[in-house]
PDB file of C-alpha atoms in Angstrom:
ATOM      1  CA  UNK U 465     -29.580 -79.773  -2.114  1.00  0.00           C
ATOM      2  CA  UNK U 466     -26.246 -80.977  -2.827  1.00  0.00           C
ATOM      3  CA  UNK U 467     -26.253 -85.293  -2.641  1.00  0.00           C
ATOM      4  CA  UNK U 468     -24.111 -87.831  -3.498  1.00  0.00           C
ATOM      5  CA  UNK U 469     -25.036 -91.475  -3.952  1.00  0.00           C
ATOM      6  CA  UNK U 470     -21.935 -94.313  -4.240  1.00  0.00           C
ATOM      7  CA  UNK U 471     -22.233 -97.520  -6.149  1.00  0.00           C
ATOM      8  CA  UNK U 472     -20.172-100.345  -7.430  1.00  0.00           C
ATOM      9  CA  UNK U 473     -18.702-101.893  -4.025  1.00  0.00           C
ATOM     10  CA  UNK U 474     -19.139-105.575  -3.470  1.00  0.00           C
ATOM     11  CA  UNK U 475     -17.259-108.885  -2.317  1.00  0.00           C
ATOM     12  CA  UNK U 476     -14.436-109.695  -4.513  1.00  0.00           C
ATOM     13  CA  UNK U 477     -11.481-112.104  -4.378  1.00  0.00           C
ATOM     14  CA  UNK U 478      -7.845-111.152  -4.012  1.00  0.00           C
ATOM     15  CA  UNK U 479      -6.113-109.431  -7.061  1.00  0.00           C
ATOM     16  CA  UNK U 480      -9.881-108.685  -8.337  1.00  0.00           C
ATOM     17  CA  UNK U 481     -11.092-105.347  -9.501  1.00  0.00           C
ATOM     18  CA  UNK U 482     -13.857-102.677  -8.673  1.00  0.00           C
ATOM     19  CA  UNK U 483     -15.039 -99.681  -9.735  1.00  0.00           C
ATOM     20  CA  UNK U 484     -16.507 -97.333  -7.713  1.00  0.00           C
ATOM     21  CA  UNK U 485     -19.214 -94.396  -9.064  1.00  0.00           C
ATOM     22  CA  UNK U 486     -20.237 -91.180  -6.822  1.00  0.00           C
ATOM     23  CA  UNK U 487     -23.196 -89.462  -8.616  1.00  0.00           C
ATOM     24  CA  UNK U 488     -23.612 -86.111  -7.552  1.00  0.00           C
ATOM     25  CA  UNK U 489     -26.853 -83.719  -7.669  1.00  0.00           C
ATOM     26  CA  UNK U 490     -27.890 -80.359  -6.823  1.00  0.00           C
ATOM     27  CA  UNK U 491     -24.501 -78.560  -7.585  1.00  0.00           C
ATOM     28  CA  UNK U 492     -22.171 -78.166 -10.209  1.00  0.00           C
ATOM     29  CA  UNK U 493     -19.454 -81.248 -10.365  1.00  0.00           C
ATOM     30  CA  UNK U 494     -17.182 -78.974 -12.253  1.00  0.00           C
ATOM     31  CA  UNK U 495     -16.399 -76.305  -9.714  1.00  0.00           C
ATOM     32  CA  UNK U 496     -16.135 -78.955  -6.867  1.00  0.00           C
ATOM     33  CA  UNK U 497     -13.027 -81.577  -5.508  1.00  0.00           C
ATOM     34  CA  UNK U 498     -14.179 -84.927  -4.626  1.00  0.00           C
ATOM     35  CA  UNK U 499     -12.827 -87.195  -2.751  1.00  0.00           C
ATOM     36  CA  UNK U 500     -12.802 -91.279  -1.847  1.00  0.00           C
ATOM     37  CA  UNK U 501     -12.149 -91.982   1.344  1.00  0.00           C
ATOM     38  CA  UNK U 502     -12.724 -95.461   3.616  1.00  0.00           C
ATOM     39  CA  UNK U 503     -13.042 -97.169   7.101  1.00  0.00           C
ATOM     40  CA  UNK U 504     -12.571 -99.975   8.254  1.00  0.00           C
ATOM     41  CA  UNK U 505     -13.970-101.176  11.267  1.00  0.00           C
ATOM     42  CA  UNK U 506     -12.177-100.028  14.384  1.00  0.00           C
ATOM     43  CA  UNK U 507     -10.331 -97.480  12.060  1.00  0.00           C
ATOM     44  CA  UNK U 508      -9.656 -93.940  11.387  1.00  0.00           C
ATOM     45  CA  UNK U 509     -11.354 -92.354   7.749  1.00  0.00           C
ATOM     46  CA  UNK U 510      -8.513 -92.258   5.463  1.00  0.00           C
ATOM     47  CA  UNK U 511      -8.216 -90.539   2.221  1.00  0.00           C
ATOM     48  CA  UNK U 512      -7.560 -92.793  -0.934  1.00  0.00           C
ATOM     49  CA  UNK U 513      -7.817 -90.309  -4.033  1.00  0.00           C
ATOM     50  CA  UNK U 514      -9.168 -87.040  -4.885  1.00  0.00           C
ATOM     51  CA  UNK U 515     -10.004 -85.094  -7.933  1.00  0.00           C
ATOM     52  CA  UNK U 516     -10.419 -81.583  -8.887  1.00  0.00           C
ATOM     53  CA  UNK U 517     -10.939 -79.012 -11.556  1.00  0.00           C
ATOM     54  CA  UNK U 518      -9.408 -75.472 -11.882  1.00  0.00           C
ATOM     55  CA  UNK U 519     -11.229 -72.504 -14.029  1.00  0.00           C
ATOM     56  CA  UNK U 520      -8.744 -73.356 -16.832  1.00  0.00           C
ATOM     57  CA  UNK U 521     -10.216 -76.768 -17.092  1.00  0.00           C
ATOM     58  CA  UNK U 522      -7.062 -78.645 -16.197  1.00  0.00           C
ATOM     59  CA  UNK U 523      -7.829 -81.282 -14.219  1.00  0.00           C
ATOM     60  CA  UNK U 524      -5.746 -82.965 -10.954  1.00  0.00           C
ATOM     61  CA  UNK U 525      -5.467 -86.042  -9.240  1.00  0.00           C
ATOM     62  CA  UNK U 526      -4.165 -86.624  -6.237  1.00  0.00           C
ATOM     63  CA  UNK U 527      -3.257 -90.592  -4.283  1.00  0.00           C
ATOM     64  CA  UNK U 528      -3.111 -91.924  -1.324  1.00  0.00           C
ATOM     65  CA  UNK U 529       0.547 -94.199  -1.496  1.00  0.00           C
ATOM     66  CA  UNK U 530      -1.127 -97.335  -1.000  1.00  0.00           C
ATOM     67  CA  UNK U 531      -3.458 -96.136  -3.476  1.00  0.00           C
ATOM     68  CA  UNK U 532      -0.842 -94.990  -6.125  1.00  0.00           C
ATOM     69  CA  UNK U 533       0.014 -97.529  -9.244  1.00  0.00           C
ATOM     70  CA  UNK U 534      -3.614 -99.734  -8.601  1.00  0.00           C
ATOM     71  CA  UNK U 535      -6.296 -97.293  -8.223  1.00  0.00           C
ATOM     72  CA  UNK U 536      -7.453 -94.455 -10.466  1.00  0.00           C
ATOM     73  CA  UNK U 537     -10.258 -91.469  -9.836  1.00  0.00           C
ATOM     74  CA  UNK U 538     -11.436 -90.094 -13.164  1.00  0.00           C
ATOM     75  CA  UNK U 539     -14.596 -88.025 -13.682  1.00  0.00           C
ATOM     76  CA  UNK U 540     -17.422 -87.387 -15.963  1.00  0.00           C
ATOM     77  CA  UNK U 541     -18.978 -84.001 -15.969  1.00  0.00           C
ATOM     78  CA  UNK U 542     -21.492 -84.743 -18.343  1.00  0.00           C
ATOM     79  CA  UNK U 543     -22.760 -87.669 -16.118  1.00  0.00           C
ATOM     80  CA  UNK U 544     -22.318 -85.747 -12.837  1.00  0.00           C
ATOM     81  CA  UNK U 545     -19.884 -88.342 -12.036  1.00  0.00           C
ATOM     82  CA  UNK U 546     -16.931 -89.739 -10.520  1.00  0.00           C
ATOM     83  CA  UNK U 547     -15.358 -93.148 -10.502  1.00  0.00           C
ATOM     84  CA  UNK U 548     -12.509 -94.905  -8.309  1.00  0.00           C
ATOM     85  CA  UNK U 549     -11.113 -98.037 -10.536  1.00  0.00           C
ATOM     86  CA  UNK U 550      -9.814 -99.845  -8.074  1.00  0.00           C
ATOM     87  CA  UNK U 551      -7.314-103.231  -9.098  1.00  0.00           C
ATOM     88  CA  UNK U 552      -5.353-105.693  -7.640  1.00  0.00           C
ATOM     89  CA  UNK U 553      -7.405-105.571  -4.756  1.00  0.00           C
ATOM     90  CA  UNK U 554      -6.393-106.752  -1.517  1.00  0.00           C
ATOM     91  CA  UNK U 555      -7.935-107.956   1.966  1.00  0.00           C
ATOM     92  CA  UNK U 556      -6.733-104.788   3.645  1.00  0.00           C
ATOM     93  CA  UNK U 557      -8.695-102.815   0.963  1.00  0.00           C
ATOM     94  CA  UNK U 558     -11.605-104.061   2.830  1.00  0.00           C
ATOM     95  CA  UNK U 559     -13.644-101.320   3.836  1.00  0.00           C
ATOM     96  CA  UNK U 560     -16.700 -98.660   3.588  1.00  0.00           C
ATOM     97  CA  UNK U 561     -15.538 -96.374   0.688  1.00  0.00           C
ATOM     98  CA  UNK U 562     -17.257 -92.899   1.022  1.00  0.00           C
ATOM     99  CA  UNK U 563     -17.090 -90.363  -1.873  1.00  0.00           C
ATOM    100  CA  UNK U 564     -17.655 -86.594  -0.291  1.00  0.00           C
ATOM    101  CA  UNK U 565     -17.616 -83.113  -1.784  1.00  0.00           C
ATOM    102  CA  UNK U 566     -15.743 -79.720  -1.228  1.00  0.00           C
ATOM    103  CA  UNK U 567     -15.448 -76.630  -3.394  1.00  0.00           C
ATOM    104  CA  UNK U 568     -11.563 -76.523  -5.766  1.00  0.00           C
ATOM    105  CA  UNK U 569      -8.874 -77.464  -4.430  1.00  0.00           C
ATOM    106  CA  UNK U 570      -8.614 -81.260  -2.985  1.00  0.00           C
ATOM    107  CA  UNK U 571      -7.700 -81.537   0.695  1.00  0.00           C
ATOM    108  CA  UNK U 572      -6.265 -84.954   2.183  1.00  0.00           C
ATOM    109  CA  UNK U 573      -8.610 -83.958   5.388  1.00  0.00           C
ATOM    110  CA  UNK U 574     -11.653 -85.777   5.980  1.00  0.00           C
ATOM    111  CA  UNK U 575     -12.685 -82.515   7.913  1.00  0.00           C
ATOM    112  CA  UNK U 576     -12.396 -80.320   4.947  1.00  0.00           C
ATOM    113  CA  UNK U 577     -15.771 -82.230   3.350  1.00  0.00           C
ATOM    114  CA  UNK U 578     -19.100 -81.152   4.037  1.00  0.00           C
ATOM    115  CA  UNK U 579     -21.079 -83.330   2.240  1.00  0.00           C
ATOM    116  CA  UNK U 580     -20.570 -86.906   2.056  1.00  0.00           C
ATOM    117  CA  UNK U 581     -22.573 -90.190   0.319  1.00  0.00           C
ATOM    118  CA  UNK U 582     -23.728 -92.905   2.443  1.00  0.00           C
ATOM    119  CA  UNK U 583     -20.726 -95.139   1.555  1.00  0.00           C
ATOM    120  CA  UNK U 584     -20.433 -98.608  -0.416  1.00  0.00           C
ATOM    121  CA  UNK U 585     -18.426-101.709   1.287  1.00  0.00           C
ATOM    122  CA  UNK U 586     -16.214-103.637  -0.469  1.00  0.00           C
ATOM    123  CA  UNK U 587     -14.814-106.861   0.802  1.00  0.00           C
ATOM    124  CA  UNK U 588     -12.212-108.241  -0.202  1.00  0.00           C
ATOM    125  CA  UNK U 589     -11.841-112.237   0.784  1.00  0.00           C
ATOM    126  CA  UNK U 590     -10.806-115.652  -0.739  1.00  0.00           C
TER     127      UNK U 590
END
């Protein structure tokens, strides 16, 4: 059964730092996309970053704008794992962050997921 289990959120000040892990079980990490995505309250999902692997082992990243330039998704295969480092951190950051999983390619879609973690908040606040 495919899971995934985030970790890593918390409350941080302004211009602080995070990082984010999604450990996945029950599949294979390397022939799936993954996604971050959050909500705030009263919000839509959005999508912040995904990552992906193709047969040839290349691997792509993809960014939200706001998240381009202060957050990055890498990946660990080995550990069944993906990460969101997430600086300079801002109060509209503030949210749940959800990592959720879909076989290659990434989608920006929310709807293209089928299986999703149970989400980690981070709160950002002086």
């Amino acid at each position: 059964q495919l899971q995934l289990v985030e970790s890593g959120g918390g409350l941080v000040q302004p211009g602080g730092s995070l990082r984010l892990s999604c450990t996945a079980s029950g599949f294979n990490l390397e022939s799936y996309a993954i996604g971050w995505f959050r909500q705030a309250p009263g919000q839509e999902r959005e999508g912040v970053a995904c990552i992906s692997s193709s047969g040839s082992k290349m691997t792509f990243a993809n960014y939200a704008e706001f998240a381009k330039g202060r957050f990055t998704i890498s990946r660990d295969n080995a550990k069944s794992a993906v990460y969101l480092q997430m600086n300079s951190l801002k109060p509209e950051d503030t949210a749940v962050y959800y990592c959720a999983a879909k076989p290659y390619p990434c989608s920006t879609s929310a709807t293209d997921f089928g299986s999703w973690g149970q989400g980690t908040q981070v709160t950002i606040s002086s």
